């Protein structure tokens, strides 16, 4: 790697520096747009005590769910954690600390973390368990609560295409939380379907500028579908 | 007769207006898309990052990168746009969605809604529901009027942890269409063949009943 | 107009409903990416007492500067207001109320306005005149000030392409403040270089989803350049 | 001899490292781009929405839609990206830019900077300067050491309205390269042929002078 070339060729390089008790932000919505190979690498590394920030925690045998059996995750900040028996077991037994956060607030917390905004007010969660312990304030007669930003030592994201400089383009709803996670990691690693040369992506159409991205690796994705729903032709 | 799931969806669909951007929650709300009235166009917002959600795909069209908020494979309608989750909730929180339809466990006369958690039993998370109820002006909650055991879900005060406070103004149950204002339920319509007495009996919160309560009509 | 077709054909239709004393958010950076025809229409309408929110206020004879001679602007919220003699005169004489706002804070205030965030903390401006009268708070030992969101009755923006549904695509640095302004207007009007049919823009590459846009009009743009700077070949 | 504008730019350029994302302010900072050392690549961020700013265009390349923060026509370098102002300042405020170079009227021993307003005289606005000084960890201020009348601009306390408080650690003037820490200026280097005495005389704020003060070298 020299200059702006951020491409690495092994998953060891991609996740180098990840150690116990770090905070990892992960892109993805359900199993859509998740950095499959980077998650597998974390499992392989057996890093423990992680705080994971992700909208969901995968399913029992895929996605972030893979980090549960070996108790690699100490705490998860997520909006929805259904469809995962081992997760439920660890949560109910108190082995896993779960901080449920509304989906939009979670997205905004990561964006704020990347954008140097330490905290913002939102109406979401006012008067609910989410508001407990948080400052409440009225603006123009409406009630809001103060939510703080989230950042992490690592962010792991999945993109469709990257150029060598780390400029990223996402595809369809596989974009989801990936752009915000990418901005809020001290080290951001992008696993992508295709790597192209700088200049091949239209500058107008880049979703995540390379300034946010530290490492890029080409992955092979299973892209498992959770709810295969079809109509008759 | 209590409304069927399909009838609930049909009745909600009557509230649609041409040019509405609509977010439909999981379950019954999803069915609303099947009953968009003739001559009206709406665009469906899916909070995972899609405006202009189309029908389910054919087997050949299935694309793992294109799902809805219920994680079902979908397609895009003409003129659709894709965006990230922060932008999606900027739309929702910023009040740009014209109508939001979602389910609930309970609502009360203060417009409070409980829909995401049953302590000790169901703790899956609120997903986008808290953002949706806090951000939208125009929300219709669809739910059954009472539990199987006849316990009302339209309460003087919610018993479960809240999803949102003071944000619900309209509730469509299998028995009635109800408006919430000034700390009371107001009966607007009743399901065909359902009596006002039945509705009163199954509504725990204070219910204002006008002299005439029209039956819902399904064209 | 029916359904989602937002195209209007006259500037009267485009700015219908604008009345005295409203707040108008305008996209553009200097003279780059400004809704030239919509500004001209406001001049033609002679609407008075406007509060204008825009990074700059044009030059003497172009852009928002056109609204100055007839005293249509009561107050402007901007980050930089140089290069405009009449502006300076009105500001110095107190005829024009000027609220100088840091550029990034201004962008974020508009974004917040569109996103339902009533206020956010930022380090920008801490300890400066910008902080006067604003709440100060520390997060992680660093000082921040609280800034409130901006919205307006109207937003006027300039885009490259629109489809009939109001989906917008910007070109190069003519994007600037336009996407944020578009989200924060109660009525958002987009003046564009080209209108295409729905489906012609790639859904992955739309910068402003049509949900934020109420009216679209095709304009003819002079695109005046402020600092024409060339290198020798 | 006091440094020329070009030498100021050259000295700043020596601080560049391979792979740096850099924001260059208007004036002298802009010239830094001309002196990027051999074998090093940097990408220039322009806060109006461009990462990867290239050279000025040829007459044929001029594009009104492509300008820099100084409103000059520019080009894009290979691998450039374009974005809106909110995203641009997310980068800046979020500390993602590796080096920021900007001018000033005054700096003081507390790392305060005044650069945008002279009350009653110059009130054009701060543009992006307040965001840049608040967001960046690594800032180099370039300025003349004193006014034409010999009035120091390196002060014990700024007299003009501040652009930022406690955020400046490095100042390059036409006479000296100075670090600010623990409430004092620290003399790191002097311009070729400029004596330590000259610098002391023109520095109003407390200046720590080491035994040996190397001359700047320009390869």
mmCIF file of N, CA and C in Angstrom, chain A residues 174-220:
data_model
loop_
_atom_site.group_PDB
_atom_site.id
_atom_site.type_symbol
_atom_site.label_atom_id
_atom_site.label_comp_id
_atom_site.label_asym_id
_atom_site.label_seq_id
_atom_site.Cartn_x
_atom_site.Cartn_y
_atom_site.Cartn_z
ATOM 1 N N UNK A 174 -28.866 -2.913 -0.271
ATOM 2 C CA UNK A 174 -27.666 -3.372 0.440
ATOM 3 C C UNK A 174 -26.845 -2.176 0.917
ATOM 4 N N UNK A 175 -27.316 -0.966 0.610
ATOM 5 C CA UNK A 175 -26.628 0.231 1.101
ATOM 6 C C UNK A 175 -26.875 0.381 2.608
ATOM 7 N N UNK A 176 -28.118 0.507 2.983
ATOM 8 C CA UNK A 176 -28.601 0.640 4.370
ATOM 9 C C UNK A 176 -27.648 1.353 5.336
ATOM 10 N N UNK A 177 -27.129 0.653 6.328
ATOM 11 C CA UNK A 177 -26.301 1.295 7.352
ATOM 12 C C UNK A 177 -24.828 1.426 6.953
ATOM 13 N N UNK A 178 -24.464 0.857 5.827
ATOM 14 C CA UNK A 178 -23.045 0.830 5.476
ATOM 15 C C UNK A 178 -22.396 2.215 5.353
ATOM 16 N N UNK A 179 -23.046 3.173 4.670
ATOM 17 C CA UNK A 179 -22.365 4.477 4.547
ATOM 18 C C UNK A 179 -22.121 5.159 5.893
ATOM 19 N N UNK A 180 -23.071 5.066 6.812
ATOM 20 C CA UNK A 180 -22.876 5.729 8.104
ATOM 21 C C UNK A 180 -21.795 5.012 8.921
ATOM 22 N N UNK A 181 -21.853 3.675 8.921
ATOM 23 C CA UNK A 181 -20.825 2.920 9.648
ATOM 24 C C UNK A 181 -19.442 3.293 9.105
ATOM 25 N N UNK A 182 -19.347 3.420 7.786
ATOM 26 C CA UNK A 182 -18.046 3.719 7.159
ATOM 27 C C UNK A 182 -17.452 5.021 7.671
ATOM 28 N N UNK A 183 -18.312 5.993 8.006
ATOM 29 C CA UNK A 183 -17.788 7.289 8.443
ATOM 30 C C UNK A 183 -17.351 7.280 9.900
ATOM 31 N N UNK A 184 -17.831 6.314 10.654
ATOM 32 C CA UNK A 184 -17.688 6.405 12.113
ATOM 33 C C UNK A 184 -16.671 5.433 12.705
ATOM 34 N N UNK A 185 -15.941 4.738 11.852
ATOM 35 C CA UNK A 185 -14.906 3.839 12.353
ATOM 36 C C UNK A 185 -13.538 4.525 12.327
ATOM 37 N N UNK A 186 -12.758 4.287 13.369
ATOM 38 C CA UNK A 186 -11.393 4.828 13.345
ATOM 39 C C UNK A 186 -10.648 4.118 12.220
ATOM 40 N N UNK A 187 -10.827 2.827 12.132
ATOM 41 C CA UNK A 187 -10.345 2.078 10.963
ATOM 42 C C UNK A 187 -11.567 1.492 10.275
ATOM 43 N N UNK A 188 -11.771 1.863 9.029
ATOM 44 C CA UNK A 188 -12.919 1.370 8.283
ATOM 45 C C UNK A 188 -12.455 0.408 7.192
ATOM 46 N N UNK A 189 -13.042 -0.785 7.236
ATOM 47 C CA UNK A 189 -12.675 -1.823 6.276
ATOM 48 C C UNK A 189 -13.887 -2.125 5.408
ATOM 49 N N UNK A 190 -13.692 -2.059 4.105
ATOM 50 C CA UNK A 190 -14.784 -2.334 3.179
ATOM 51 C C UNK A 190 -14.532 -3.630 2.427
ATOM 52 N N UNK A 191 -15.517 -4.528 2.501
ATOM 53 C CA UNK A 191 -15.466 -5.765 1.722
ATOM 54 C C UNK A 191 -16.407 -5.584 0.545
ATOM 55 N N UNK A 192 -15.893 -5.806 -0.659
ATOM 56 C CA UNK A 192 -16.650 -5.408 -1.851
ATOM 57 C C UNK A 192 -16.695 -6.527 -2.875
ATOM 58 N N UNK A 193 -17.644 -6.382 -3.791
ATOM 59 C CA UNK A 193 -17.783 -7.412 -4.822
ATOM 60 C C UNK A 193 -16.800 -7.230 -5.967
ATOM 61 N N UNK A 194 -16.391 -5.985 -6.173
ATOM 62 C CA UNK A 194 -15.544 -5.703 -7.329
ATOM 63 C C UNK A 194 -14.646 -4.513 -7.014
ATOM 64 N N UNK A 195 -13.379 -4.622 -7.380
ATOM 65 C CA UNK A 195 -12.450 -3.500 -7.208
ATOM 66 C C UNK A 195 -12.057 -2.988 -8.591
ATOM 67 N N UNK A 196 -12.204 -1.679 -8.775
ATOM 68 C CA UNK A 196 -11.849 -1.081 -10.070
ATOM 69 C C UNK A 196 -10.736 -0.056 -9.855
ATOM 70 N N UNK A 197 -10.201 0.458 -10.938
ATOM 71 C CA UNK A 197 -9.130 1.444 -10.852
ATOM 72 C C UNK A 197 -9.708 2.830 -10.537
ATOM 73 N N UNK A 198 -8.936 3.671 -9.872
ATOM 74 C CA UNK A 198 -9.398 5.054 -9.642
ATOM 75 C C UNK A 198 -9.744 5.713 -10.969
ATOM 76 N N UNK A 199 -10.833 6.423 -10.988
ATOM 77 C CA UNK A 199 -11.275 7.068 -12.226
ATOM 78 C C UNK A 199 -12.367 6.294 -12.934
ATOM 79 N N UNK A 200 -12.530 5.023 -12.569
ATOM 80 C CA UNK A 200 -13.568 4.222 -13.245
ATOM 81 C C UNK A 200 -14.964 4.479 -12.678
ATOM 82 N N UNK A 201 -15.033 4.892 -11.428
ATOM 83 C CA UNK A 201 -16.338 5.245 -10.861
ATOM 84 C C UNK A 201 -16.633 6.713 -11.176
ATOM 85 N N UNK A 202 -17.849 7.004 -11.567
ATOM 86 C CA UNK A 202 -18.244 8.391 -11.820
ATOM 87 C C UNK A 202 -18.207 9.169 -10.499
ATOM 88 N N UNK A 203 -17.403 10.238 -10.424
ATOM 89 C CA UNK A 203 -17.288 11.001 -9.168
ATOM 90 C C UNK A 203 -18.634 11.492 -8.633
ATOM 91 N N UNK A 204 -19.610 11.723 -9.518
ATOM 92 C CA UNK A 204 -20.939 12.171 -9.095
ATOM 93 C C UNK A 204 -21.726 11.066 -8.400
ATOM 94 N N UNK A 205 -21.312 9.833 -8.600
ATOM 95 C CA UNK A 205 -22.130 8.708 -8.149
ATOM 96 C C UNK A 205 -21.492 7.904 -7.033
ATOM 97 N N UNK A 206 -20.431 8.442 -6.454
ATOM 98 C CA UNK A 206 -19.781 7.745 -5.345
ATOM 99 C C UNK A 206 -20.600 7.976 -4.077
ATOM 100 N N UNK A 207 -20.925 6.892 -3.388
ATOM 101 C CA UNK A 207 -21.741 7.015 -2.191
ATOM 102 C C UNK A 207 -20.888 7.313 -0.956
ATOM 103 N N UNK A 208 -19.742 6.651 -0.840
ATOM 104 C CA UNK A 208 -18.832 6.885 0.279
ATOM 105 C C UNK A 208 -17.483 7.312 -0.277
ATOM 106 N N UNK A 209 -17.105 8.578 -0.076
ATOM 107 C CA UNK A 209 -15.780 9.019 -0.537
ATOM 108 C C UNK A 209 -14.667 8.265 0.197
ATOM 109 N N UNK A 210 -13.577 8.031 -0.503
ATOM 110 C CA UNK A 210 -12.478 7.218 0.018
ATOM 111 C C UNK A 210 -11.843 7.736 1.298
ATOM 112 N N UNK A 211 -12.052 8.986 1.629
ATOM 113 C CA UNK A 211 -11.463 9.557 2.842
ATOM 114 C C UNK A 211 -11.916 8.809 4.090
ATOM 115 N N UNK A 212 -13.066 8.153 4.010
ATOM 116 C CA UNK A 212 -13.590 7.430 5.161
ATOM 117 C C UNK A 212 -13.072 5.992 5.255
ATOM 118 N N UNK A 213 -12.408 5.537 4.205
ATOM 119 C CA UNK A 213 -12.118 4.101 4.091
ATOM 120 C C UNK A 213 -10.621 3.846 4.195
ATOM 121 N N UNK A 214 -10.228 2.920 5.062
ATOM 122 C CA UNK A 214 -8.820 2.635 5.258
ATOM 123 C C UNK A 214 -8.337 1.411 4.504
ATOM 124 N N UNK A 215 -9.200 0.416 4.373
ATOM 125 C CA UNK A 215 -8.794 -0.823 3.721
ATOM 126 C C UNK A 215 -9.939 -1.348 2.865
ATOM 127 N N UNK A 216 -9.575 -1.940 1.747
ATOM 128 C CA UNK A 216 -10.568 -2.516 0.833
ATOM 129 C C UNK A 216 -10.147 -3.941 0.503
ATOM 130 N N UNK A 217 -11.072 -4.861 0.588
ATOM 131 C CA UNK A 217 -10.766 -6.250 0.208
ATOM 132 C C UNK A 217 -11.889 -6.797 -0.652
ATOM 133 N N UNK A 218 -11.510 -7.591 -1.636
ATOM 134 C CA UNK A 218 -12.510 -8.221 -2.493
ATOM 135 C C UNK A 218 -13.017 -9.479 -1.809
ATOM 136 N N UNK A 219 -14.331 -9.589 -1.675
ATOM 137 C CA UNK A 219 -14.912 -10.744 -1.007
ATOM 138 C C UNK A 219 -15.711 -11.628 -1.951
ATOM 139 N N UNK A 220 -16.079 -12.791 -1.444
ATOM 140 C CA UNK A 220 -17.041 -13.634 -2.162
ATOM 141 C C UNK A 220 -18.257 -13.759 -1.272
#
